[in-house]
């Protein structure tokens, strides 16, 4: 059969062969050719065929009763084991025939043969459902006290399955679990730790009483009190250490009293795990995770920060990634401890691994403060300029905007940085960012308290945007809007109003994703015409071109400019210089019409 499947040259040929086998097996079952008490070798061969049919998408429900009958076999344990294995493969907890296994479970759990008990517990881990729990709970609890460690271990696994279904059964097995947590056999202890990890994850406050037990277990492990059979690369039971640390982290989070019982053992575990190989690295990383999770201890945090260096300088990309993750957790608690690793973090930006680059960017964002914002922003801008990944670009734009707003050393640096974001970030910049920049320039960095400084800021901004126009041909819509507004308002400060008019005319005829950008440009032209008291031919031609635009607002602005151009002196009254921050009093009663109404 296996040979025929392997030689199939198409999916259709394979499906045809499996369907043929299924029909043959069904006929054999129907004619009673397959008997549970028959030749074991033939029976096992047929069960293998059942497995292949199921595995390749052809259900064999007609054979389920055969394998359930095998679970009842008393004389031949190998057949019983095969029956349980096939039941675990073919059935699931919600299958109607699963309840027919309960009788086999209860009988085998009471057996004096530990092999039968072990087989039943193994199958129960896969098949147990809510309806069957009351029938087997007592026997499972007794299995936790069995003389054989293998049975106790499987019993704890079944208890974990029961608690996954309904945690209310914990009161019936809690004492047994506590006993298994301190079992003389490390394998039983390890399985029990996994069960407690799931329980503590859901409700840490209910299990504060096991802190001392976990500390004791961890102490025994690191002092090599366990059998050497559980060592891995000379590290004593590393998986038990890691699981203990994970549970301690959950129990110590936000709990100073519980955390104080852990500090010493966590520090000792961290010290002993430093052997330069992967199991040791795993324990060191988990120690750092636990230290950053429990109630903070300055000494432990300092030691943890020092140990991160080994990860960051490693050539192994996986270790670098872990180092970046660990450093970010420490940054959340005490950013000062991460300063010593700033160079290593910056170096990670040039790593070829994309995951490391992304994690480094996240860490740099978290580490940013007023002292290092310039260096961090430069690195983020450099990455924004180089990358083509749209999701990474969007993330970089958001991060750059945030740190520029929060930590800018001065307003000129803020404008310079945001200009780079506009140039390299394109349409990824949110409109509110452009609005905030416009407000800053219009109101001034001092809010009007130092008019000279505010004017210098505006002059700097105007010059910077003229430089952008000279260096970059392709501009995003949002940057074009900012440039149009700024040059329309303040180009007179450096005497380049005519240059600004030429720039606006050029921008007007460029391709824009949003037609509304041209409304901003025509508004700028209106202000520039008012300031220069001239109506250049190129502006006149643009107005004529867009007076018939399908965009109603653009059409209206062009009509207004055309009409106002006939009385240029009057335009100065409508568009005074630097009036963007003037307070406008709205006459809601329209009192200026009173005289006209009286005449009517």
Short mmCIF file of C-alpha atoms in Angstrom, two decimals, residues 58-516:
data_model
loop_
_atom_site.label_atom_id
_atom_site.label_comp_id
_atom_site.label_asym_id
_atom_site.label_seq_id
_atom_site.Cartn_x
_atom_site.Cartn_y
_atom_site.Cartn_z
CA UNK A 58 -10.47 9.32 3.32
CA UNK A 59 -12.38 8.79 6.62
CA UNK A 60 -12.86 5.20 7.80
CA UNK A 61 -15.65 5.46 10.42
CA UNK A 62 -16.56 1.82 9.80
CA UNK A 63 -13.28 0.84 11.50
CA UNK A 64 -13.72 2.87 14.68
CA UNK A 65 -15.53 0.11 16.52
CA UNK A 66 -12.68 -2.27 15.78
CA UNK A 67 -10.11 -0.05 17.44
CA UNK A 68 -12.44 0.60 20.40
CA UNK A 69 -12.72 -3.15 20.86
CA UNK A 70 -8.95 -3.33 20.91
CA UNK A 71 -8.84 -0.98 23.91
CA UNK A 72 -10.76 -3.68 25.81
CA UNK A 73 -8.10 -6.33 25.16
CA UNK A 74 -6.75 -7.72 28.42
CA UNK A 75 -4.40 -10.46 27.33
CA UNK A 76 -2.41 -8.63 24.65
CA UNK A 77 -1.14 -5.26 25.91
CA UNK A 78 0.47 -4.42 22.57
CA UNK A 79 -2.93 -4.61 20.87
CA UNK A 80 -4.51 -2.50 23.61
CA UNK A 81 -1.80 0.10 23.15
CA UNK A 82 -2.37 0.18 19.39
CA UNK A 83 -6.09 0.55 20.00
CA UNK A 84 -5.54 3.56 22.24
CA UNK A 85 -3.09 5.12 19.76
CA UNK A 86 -5.55 4.76 16.88
CA UNK A 87 -8.39 6.09 19.02
CA UNK A 88 -6.29 9.17 19.78
CA UNK A 89 -5.60 9.63 16.07
CA UNK A 90 -9.12 9.06 14.72
CA UNK A 91 -11.35 10.49 17.44
CA UNK A 92 -11.58 13.82 19.24
CA UNK A 93 -13.20 14.93 22.53
CA UNK A 94 -16.46 15.94 20.84
CA UNK A 95 -16.78 12.80 18.70
CA UNK A 96 -19.91 10.75 19.57
CA UNK A 97 -17.88 7.55 19.96
CA UNK A 98 -15.45 9.08 22.45
CA UNK A 99 -17.79 8.32 25.34
CA UNK A 100 -17.43 4.62 24.49
CA UNK A 101 -13.80 4.87 25.63
CA UNK A 102 -14.76 5.85 29.19
CA UNK A 103 -15.36 2.25 30.23
CA UNK A 104 -11.87 1.31 29.04
CA UNK A 105 -10.40 4.30 30.86
CA UNK A 106 -12.00 3.51 34.21
CA UNK A 107 -11.11 -0.17 34.02
CA UNK A 108 -7.48 0.40 33.06
CA UNK A 109 -7.00 3.17 35.66
CA UNK A 110 -7.89 0.60 38.34
CA UNK A 111 -5.48 -1.98 36.92
CA UNK A 112 -2.56 -3.20 38.99
CA UNK A 113 -0.45 -3.18 35.85
CA UNK A 114 1.13 0.26 35.60
CA UNK A 115 1.50 -0.14 31.81
CA UNK A 116 -2.28 -0.28 31.39
CA UNK A 117 -2.72 2.75 33.64
CA UNK A 118 -0.10 4.61 31.62
CA UNK A 119 -1.81 3.79 28.31
CA UNK A 120 -5.20 4.95 29.56
CA UNK A 121 -3.81 8.23 30.89
CA UNK A 122 -2.00 8.91 27.61
CA UNK A 123 -5.21 8.45 25.60
CA UNK A 124 -7.19 10.55 28.08
CA UNK A 125 -4.92 13.51 27.43
CA UNK A 126 -6.30 13.54 23.87
CA UNK A 127 -9.87 12.31 24.27
CA UNK A 128 -11.17 13.46 27.64
CA UNK A 129 -14.28 15.65 27.49
CA UNK A 130 -16.44 17.44 30.05
CA UNK A 131 -19.02 14.64 30.34
CA UNK A 132 -16.37 12.01 31.13
CA UNK A 133 -14.54 13.95 33.86
CA UNK A 134 -16.76 12.95 36.83
CA UNK A 135 -16.39 9.26 35.95
CA UNK A 136 -12.58 9.31 35.93
CA UNK A 137 -11.58 12.15 38.28
CA UNK A 138 -11.16 9.97 41.37
CA UNK A 139 -9.02 7.43 39.54
CA UNK A 140 -6.89 10.20 38.00
CA UNK A 141 -6.32 11.72 41.44
CA UNK A 142 -5.16 8.33 42.75
CA UNK A 143 -2.80 8.04 39.78
CA UNK A 144 -1.00 11.15 41.11
CA UNK A 145 0.10 9.04 44.08
CA UNK A 146 1.10 5.97 42.04
CA UNK A 147 4.36 4.24 42.82
CA UNK A 148 5.57 4.62 39.23
CA UNK A 149 6.87 8.08 38.30
CA UNK A 150 5.77 7.57 34.69
CA UNK A 151 2.16 7.13 35.84
CA UNK A 152 2.33 10.18 38.12
CA UNK A 153 3.69 12.25 35.25
CA UNK A 154 0.90 11.17 32.88
CA UNK A 155 -1.61 11.76 35.67
CA UNK A 156 -0.50 15.38 36.06
CA UNK A 157 -0.84 15.85 32.30
CA UNK A 158 -4.44 14.58 32.47
CA UNK A 159 -5.15 16.91 35.41
CA UNK A 160 -3.91 19.76 33.25
CA UNK A 161 -6.35 18.67 30.56
CA UNK A 162 -9.19 18.53 33.10
CA UNK A 163 -8.40 22.02 34.40
CA UNK A 164 -8.30 23.34 30.84
CA UNK A 165 -11.87 22.11 30.44
CA UNK A 166 -13.17 23.26 33.83
CA UNK A 167 -10.95 24.90 36.46
CA UNK A 168 -13.56 24.28 39.16
CA UNK A 169 -12.18 20.76 39.54
CA UNK A 170 -9.00 22.26 41.03
CA UNK A 171 -10.37 21.94 44.56
CA UNK A 172 -10.47 18.14 44.11
CA UNK A 173 -6.85 17.83 43.01
CA UNK A 174 -5.11 20.87 44.53
CA UNK A 175 -3.41 18.94 47.34
CA UNK A 176 -2.27 16.24 44.93
CA UNK A 177 -0.78 18.86 42.60
CA UNK A 178 1.14 20.50 45.44
CA UNK A 179 2.58 17.11 46.34
CA UNK A 180 3.59 16.48 42.71
CA UNK A 181 5.24 19.90 42.56
CA UNK A 182 7.76 18.64 45.11
CA UNK A 183 7.93 15.10 43.70
CA UNK A 184 11.18 13.19 44.07
CA UNK A 185 11.21 12.54 40.32
CA UNK A 186 12.20 15.64 38.31
CA UNK A 187 10.07 14.58 35.31
CA UNK A 188 6.92 14.69 37.45
CA UNK A 189 8.02 18.04 38.84
CA UNK A 190 8.53 19.41 35.31
CA UNK A 191 5.05 18.41 34.13
CA UNK A 192 3.51 19.89 37.28
CA UNK A 193 5.31 23.18 36.65
CA UNK A 194 3.70 23.35 33.21
CA UNK A 195 0.27 22.85 34.77
CA UNK A 196 0.91 25.54 37.38
CA UNK A 197 2.17 27.92 34.71
CA UNK A 198 -1.19 27.79 32.96
CA UNK A 199 -3.05 28.25 36.24
CA UNK A 200 -0.89 31.13 37.45
CA UNK A 201 -1.16 32.87 34.06
CA UNK A 202 -4.91 33.10 34.56
CA UNK A 203 -4.97 34.12 38.22
CA UNK A 204 -1.58 34.88 39.87
CA UNK A 205 -3.05 36.10 43.16
CA UNK A 206 -4.53 32.66 43.93
CA UNK A 207 -1.13 30.93 43.94
CA UNK A 208 1.13 33.18 46.00
CA UNK A 209 1.60 30.31 48.43
CA UNK A 210 3.79 28.34 46.02
CA UNK A 211 6.52 31.01 45.82
CA UNK A 212 8.58 29.35 48.55
CA UNK A 213 8.23 25.94 46.87
CA UNK A 214 9.39 27.33 43.54
CA UNK A 215 12.36 29.06 45.17
CA UNK A 216 13.28 25.78 46.87
CA UNK A 217 13.01 23.84 43.60
CA UNK A 218 15.14 26.37 41.75
CA UNK A 219 17.76 26.28 44.50
CA UNK A 220 17.96 22.48 44.33
CA UNK A 221 18.29 22.55 40.55
CA UNK A 222 21.10 25.12 40.31
CA UNK A 223 22.99 23.35 43.10
CA UNK A 224 22.94 20.09 41.10
CA UNK A 225 20.74 18.29 43.61
CA UNK A 226 18.91 16.55 40.75
CA UNK A 227 20.16 13.53 38.86
CA UNK A 228 22.80 14.18 36.21
CA UNK A 229 20.39 12.57 33.73
CA UNK A 230 18.56 15.91 33.59
CA UNK A 231 21.66 17.95 32.75
CA UNK A 232 21.90 19.44 29.27
CA UNK A 233 25.33 20.60 28.16
CA UNK A 234 26.37 20.70 31.82
CA UNK A 235 23.40 22.93 32.67
CA UNK A 236 21.20 21.30 35.36
CA UNK A 237 17.61 20.81 34.16
CA UNK A 238 17.45 24.04 32.09
CA UNK A 239 13.78 23.64 31.20
CA UNK A 240 12.81 23.31 34.85
CA UNK A 241 14.83 26.44 35.65
CA UNK A 242 13.15 28.41 32.87
CA UNK A 243 9.65 27.33 33.86
CA UNK A 244 10.29 28.19 37.52
CA UNK A 245 11.53 31.64 36.49
CA UNK A 246 8.49 32.20 34.29
CA UNK A 247 6.10 31.35 37.11
CA UNK A 248 8.05 33.47 39.60
CA UNK A 249 7.81 36.38 37.18
CA UNK A 250 4.03 36.08 37.09
CA UNK A 251 3.75 35.75 40.87
CA UNK A 252 6.13 38.64 41.63
CA UNK A 253 4.61 41.14 39.21
CA UNK A 254 3.38 44.12 41.23
CA UNK A 255 3.94 42.26 44.51
CA UNK A 256 6.87 43.56 46.55
CA UNK A 257 6.52 41.00 49.35
CA UNK A 258 6.60 38.00 47.00
CA UNK A 259 9.40 39.52 44.93
CA UNK A 260 11.64 39.95 47.96
CA UNK A 261 11.63 36.16 48.43
CA UNK A 262 12.89 35.72 44.85
CA UNK A 263 15.67 38.28 44.52
CA UNK A 264 18.48 36.15 45.92
CA UNK A 265 17.69 32.95 44.00
CA UNK A 266 17.17 34.81 40.70
CA UNK A 267 20.52 36.55 41.09
CA UNK A 268 22.25 33.26 41.88
CA UNK A 269 20.57 31.53 38.93
CA UNK A 270 21.73 34.33 36.63
CA UNK A 271 25.30 34.04 37.90
CA UNK A 272 25.51 30.26 37.54
CA UNK A 273 23.95 30.21 34.06
CA UNK A 274 26.81 32.23 32.56
CA UNK A 275 28.60 29.48 30.62
CA UNK A 276 28.51 30.84 27.04
CA UNK A 277 26.37 28.14 25.42
CA UNK A 278 22.76 28.25 24.24
CA UNK A 279 21.11 26.59 27.28
CA UNK A 280 22.90 29.11 29.48
CA UNK A 281 21.84 31.97 27.22
CA UNK A 282 18.23 30.81 27.46
CA UNK A 283 18.33 30.87 31.26
CA UNK A 284 20.10 34.25 31.35
CA UNK A 285 17.45 35.71 29.05
CA UNK A 286 14.64 34.29 31.19
CA UNK A 287 16.30 35.66 34.34
CA UNK A 288 16.35 39.12 32.73
CA UNK A 289 12.70 38.75 31.74
CA UNK A 290 11.78 37.78 35.28
CA UNK A 291 13.81 40.64 36.78
CA UNK A 292 11.97 43.15 34.59
CA UNK A 293 8.59 41.61 35.44
CA UNK A 294 8.71 41.40 39.23
CA UNK A 295 8.86 44.36 41.62
CA UNK A 296 12.01 46.30 40.57
CA UNK A 297 15.25 45.69 42.40
CA UNK A 298 18.04 48.17 41.45
CA UNK A 299 20.85 45.69 42.02
CA UNK A 300 19.27 42.96 39.92
CA UNK A 301 18.35 45.43 37.18
CA UNK A 302 21.95 46.62 37.01
CA UNK A 303 23.25 43.05 36.77
CA UNK A 304 20.66 42.25 34.12
CA UNK A 305 21.69 45.27 32.04
CA UNK A 306 25.34 44.19 32.19
CA UNK A 307 24.48 40.65 31.06
CA UNK A 308 22.68 41.93 27.97
CA UNK A 309 26.02 42.88 26.40
CA UNK A 310 26.79 39.25 25.57
CA UNK A 311 23.67 39.08 23.42
CA UNK A 312 24.19 42.36 21.60
CA UNK A 313 27.79 41.65 20.58
CA UNK A 314 27.10 38.05 19.57
CA UNK A 315 27.40 37.01 15.93
CA UNK A 316 24.30 34.86 16.35
CA UNK A 317 21.31 36.81 15.04
CA UNK A 318 18.96 35.01 17.41
CA UNK A 319 20.96 36.14 20.42
CA UNK A 320 21.10 39.71 19.11
CA UNK A 321 17.34 39.70 18.77
CA UNK A 322 16.93 38.43 22.34
CA UNK A 323 19.32 41.10 23.57
CA UNK A 324 17.27 43.84 21.91
CA UNK A 325 14.05 42.47 23.40
CA UNK A 326 15.57 42.26 26.87
CA UNK A 327 17.05 45.76 26.64
CA UNK A 328 13.69 47.20 25.71
CA UNK A 329 12.14 45.72 28.85
CA UNK A 330 14.86 47.30 31.00
CA UNK A 331 14.39 50.62 29.22
CA UNK A 332 10.77 50.71 30.35
CA UNK A 333 11.89 50.51 34.00
CA UNK A 334 15.17 52.45 34.07
CA UNK A 335 16.35 54.02 30.78
CA UNK A 336 19.63 55.12 32.36
CA UNK A 337 20.80 51.50 32.49
CA UNK A 338 20.68 51.19 28.69
CA UNK A 339 23.06 54.07 27.93
CA UNK A 340 26.07 51.75 28.13
CA UNK A 341 24.67 49.73 25.21
CA UNK A 342 23.80 52.66 22.93
CA UNK A 343 26.67 52.00 20.49
CA UNK A 344 25.83 48.30 20.19
CA UNK A 345 22.19 49.14 19.51
CA UNK A 346 23.13 51.63 16.78
CA UNK A 347 25.35 49.00 15.17
CA UNK A 348 22.39 46.62 14.99
CA UNK A 349 20.72 48.99 12.51
CA UNK A 350 23.21 47.89 9.85
CA UNK A 351 22.55 44.20 10.47
CA UNK A 352 21.38 42.25 7.43
CA UNK A 353 18.58 40.55 9.37
CA UNK A 354 15.37 42.53 8.84
CA UNK A 355 13.83 41.34 12.12
CA UNK A 356 16.83 42.72 14.03
CA UNK A 357 16.57 46.03 12.19
CA UNK A 358 12.91 46.40 13.11
CA UNK A 359 13.51 45.46 16.73
CA UNK A 360 16.40 47.93 16.87
CA UNK A 361 14.19 50.72 15.56
CA UNK A 362 11.59 49.94 18.21
CA UNK A 363 14.27 49.97 20.89
CA UNK A 364 15.79 53.25 19.69
CA UNK A 365 12.37 54.83 19.82
CA UNK A 366 11.93 53.61 23.40
CA UNK A 367 15.43 54.79 24.40
CA UNK A 368 15.04 58.29 22.96
CA UNK A 369 15.48 61.21 25.37
CA UNK A 370 16.39 64.92 25.04
CA UNK A 371 20.10 64.07 25.17
CA UNK A 372 20.20 61.55 22.30
CA UNK A 373 17.25 62.63 20.15
CA UNK A 374 19.46 64.16 17.44
CA UNK A 375 21.51 60.99 16.93
CA UNK A 376 18.46 58.73 17.05
CA UNK A 377 16.50 60.89 14.62
CA UNK A 378 19.42 60.89 12.16
CA UNK A 379 19.50 57.08 12.20
CA UNK A 380 15.74 56.82 11.74
CA UNK A 381 15.80 59.31 8.84
CA UNK A 382 18.63 57.37 7.22
CA UNK A 383 16.59 54.17 7.49
CA UNK A 384 13.51 55.94 6.12
CA UNK A 385 15.50 57.09 3.10
CA UNK A 386 16.85 53.60 2.39
CA UNK A 387 13.91 51.27 2.97
CA UNK A 388 11.16 50.49 0.46
CA UNK A 389 8.95 48.46 2.80
CA UNK A 390 5.73 50.49 3.06
CA UNK A 391 4.85 49.17 6.52
CA UNK A 392 8.30 49.93 7.90
CA UNK A 393 8.21 53.38 6.27
CA UNK A 394 4.86 54.15 7.91
CA UNK A 395 6.23 53.02 11.27
CA UNK A 396 9.35 55.16 10.85
CA UNK A 397 7.32 58.24 9.93
CA UNK A 398 5.19 57.79 13.04
CA UNK A 399 8.23 57.31 15.29
CA UNK A 400 10.13 60.28 13.83
CA UNK A 401 7.13 62.53 14.19
CA UNK A 402 6.63 61.47 17.80
CA UNK A 403 10.23 61.96 18.97
CA UNK A 404 10.53 65.26 17.08
CA UNK A 405 7.44 66.60 18.82
CA UNK A 406 8.44 65.28 22.25
CA UNK A 407 12.21 65.90 22.39
CA UNK A 408 13.14 68.57 19.79
CA UNK A 409 16.11 70.57 21.19
CA UNK A 410 14.97 73.70 19.32
CA UNK A 411 12.40 74.78 16.76
CA UNK A 412 14.86 74.99 13.87
CA UNK A 413 15.87 71.38 14.41
CA UNK A 414 12.20 70.41 14.56
CA UNK A 415 11.49 72.10 11.21
CA UNK A 416 14.60 70.57 9.63
CA UNK A 417 13.69 67.08 10.84
CA UNK A 418 10.06 67.34 9.82
CA UNK A 419 11.12 68.54 6.37
CA UNK A 420 13.14 65.34 5.98
CA UNK A 421 10.11 63.32 7.07
CA UNK A 422 7.98 65.16 4.49
CA UNK A 423 10.54 64.55 1.75
CA UNK A 424 11.24 60.87 2.42
CA UNK A 425 7.94 59.88 4.04
CA UNK A 426 5.73 61.24 1.28
CA UNK A 427 2.04 60.70 1.79
CA UNK A 428 2.57 58.66 4.96
CA UNK A 429 2.63 61.81 7.10
CA UNK A 430 -0.68 62.53 8.82
CA UNK A 431 -2.34 65.89 7.98
CA UNK A 432 -2.37 66.93 11.64
CA UNK A 433 1.45 66.84 11.64
CA UNK A 434 1.56 69.37 8.80
CA UNK A 435 -1.03 71.49 10.59
CA UNK A 436 1.04 71.52 13.80
CA UNK A 437 4.11 72.60 11.82
CA UNK A 438 2.18 75.43 10.17
CA UNK A 439 0.86 76.60 13.54
CA UNK A 440 4.38 76.55 15.01
CA UNK A 441 5.74 78.74 12.22
CA UNK A 442 2.75 81.09 12.21
CA UNK A 443 2.60 81.62 15.97
CA UNK A 444 6.35 81.43 16.48
CA UNK A 445 8.37 79.28 18.80
CA UNK A 446 8.05 81.82 21.61
CA UNK A 447 4.32 82.32 21.22
CA UNK A 448 4.82 86.02 20.50
CA UNK A 449 6.96 86.84 23.54
CA UNK A 450 10.07 87.34 21.38
CA UNK A 451 9.06 88.65 17.97
CA UNK A 452 12.64 88.77 16.67
CA UNK A 453 13.19 85.08 17.45
CA UNK A 454 9.85 84.19 15.86
CA UNK A 455 10.78 86.13 12.73
CA UNK A 456 14.15 84.37 12.52
CA UNK A 457 12.34 81.04 12.72
CA UNK A 458 10.08 82.01 9.82
CA UNK A 459 13.04 83.17 7.74
CA UNK A 460 14.81 79.87 8.43
CA UNK A 461 11.70 77.95 7.37
CA UNK A 462 11.32 79.93 4.12
CA UNK A 463 14.96 79.36 3.18
CA UNK A 464 14.74 75.66 4.00
CA UNK A 465 11.74 75.18 1.72
CA UNK A 466 13.40 77.01 -1.16
CA UNK A 467 16.33 74.60 -0.70
CA UNK A 468 13.96 71.62 -0.82
CA UNK A 469 12.45 72.92 -4.07
CA UNK A 470 15.93 73.21 -5.59
CA UNK A 471 17.01 69.69 -4.55
CA UNK A 472 13.84 67.64 -5.02
CA UNK A 473 11.64 67.44 -8.10
CA UNK A 474 9.07 64.98 -6.74
CA UNK A 475 7.17 66.30 -3.73
CA UNK A 476 4.35 64.70 -1.80
CA UNK A 477 0.98 66.41 -1.70
CA UNK A 478 1.24 67.24 1.99
CA UNK A 479 4.71 68.79 1.57
CA UNK A 480 3.44 70.81 -1.40
CA UNK A 481 0.62 72.17 0.77
CA UNK A 482 3.04 73.21 3.52
CA UNK A 483 5.37 74.89 1.00
CA UNK A 484 2.48 76.70 -0.68
CA UNK A 485 1.21 78.07 2.61
CA UNK A 486 4.62 79.10 3.92
CA UNK A 487 5.88 80.81 0.76
CA UNK A 488 2.55 82.52 0.29
CA UNK A 489 2.74 83.96 3.80
CA UNK A 490 6.43 84.66 4.40
CA UNK A 491 8.51 84.71 1.19
CA UNK A 492 8.51 88.52 1.49
CA UNK A 493 10.78 88.17 4.54
CA UNK A 494 13.73 87.34 2.28
CA UNK A 495 12.53 89.38 -0.71
CA UNK A 496 11.80 86.41 -2.95
CA UNK A 497 8.11 86.93 -3.66
CA UNK A 498 8.66 86.79 -7.42
CA UNK A 499 10.64 83.55 -7.07
CA UNK A 500 7.80 82.18 -5.00
CA UNK A 501 5.31 83.08 -7.74
CA UNK A 502 7.39 81.15 -10.27
CA UNK A 503 7.57 78.17 -7.93
CA UNK A 504 3.81 78.19 -7.36
CA UNK A 505 3.11 78.31 -11.09
CA UNK A 506 5.43 75.34 -11.59
CA UNK A 507 3.77 73.37 -8.76
CA UNK A 508 0.33 74.19 -10.15
CA UNK A 509 0.97 72.25 -13.35
CA UNK A 510 2.54 69.22 -11.65
CA UNK A 511 0.66 65.96 -11.16
CA UNK A 512 -1.02 65.68 -7.74
CA UNK A 513 -2.85 62.77 -6.17
CA UNK A 514 -5.31 65.14 -4.53
CA UNK A 515 -6.80 67.93 -6.65
CA UNK A 516 -7.32 70.00 -3.51
#
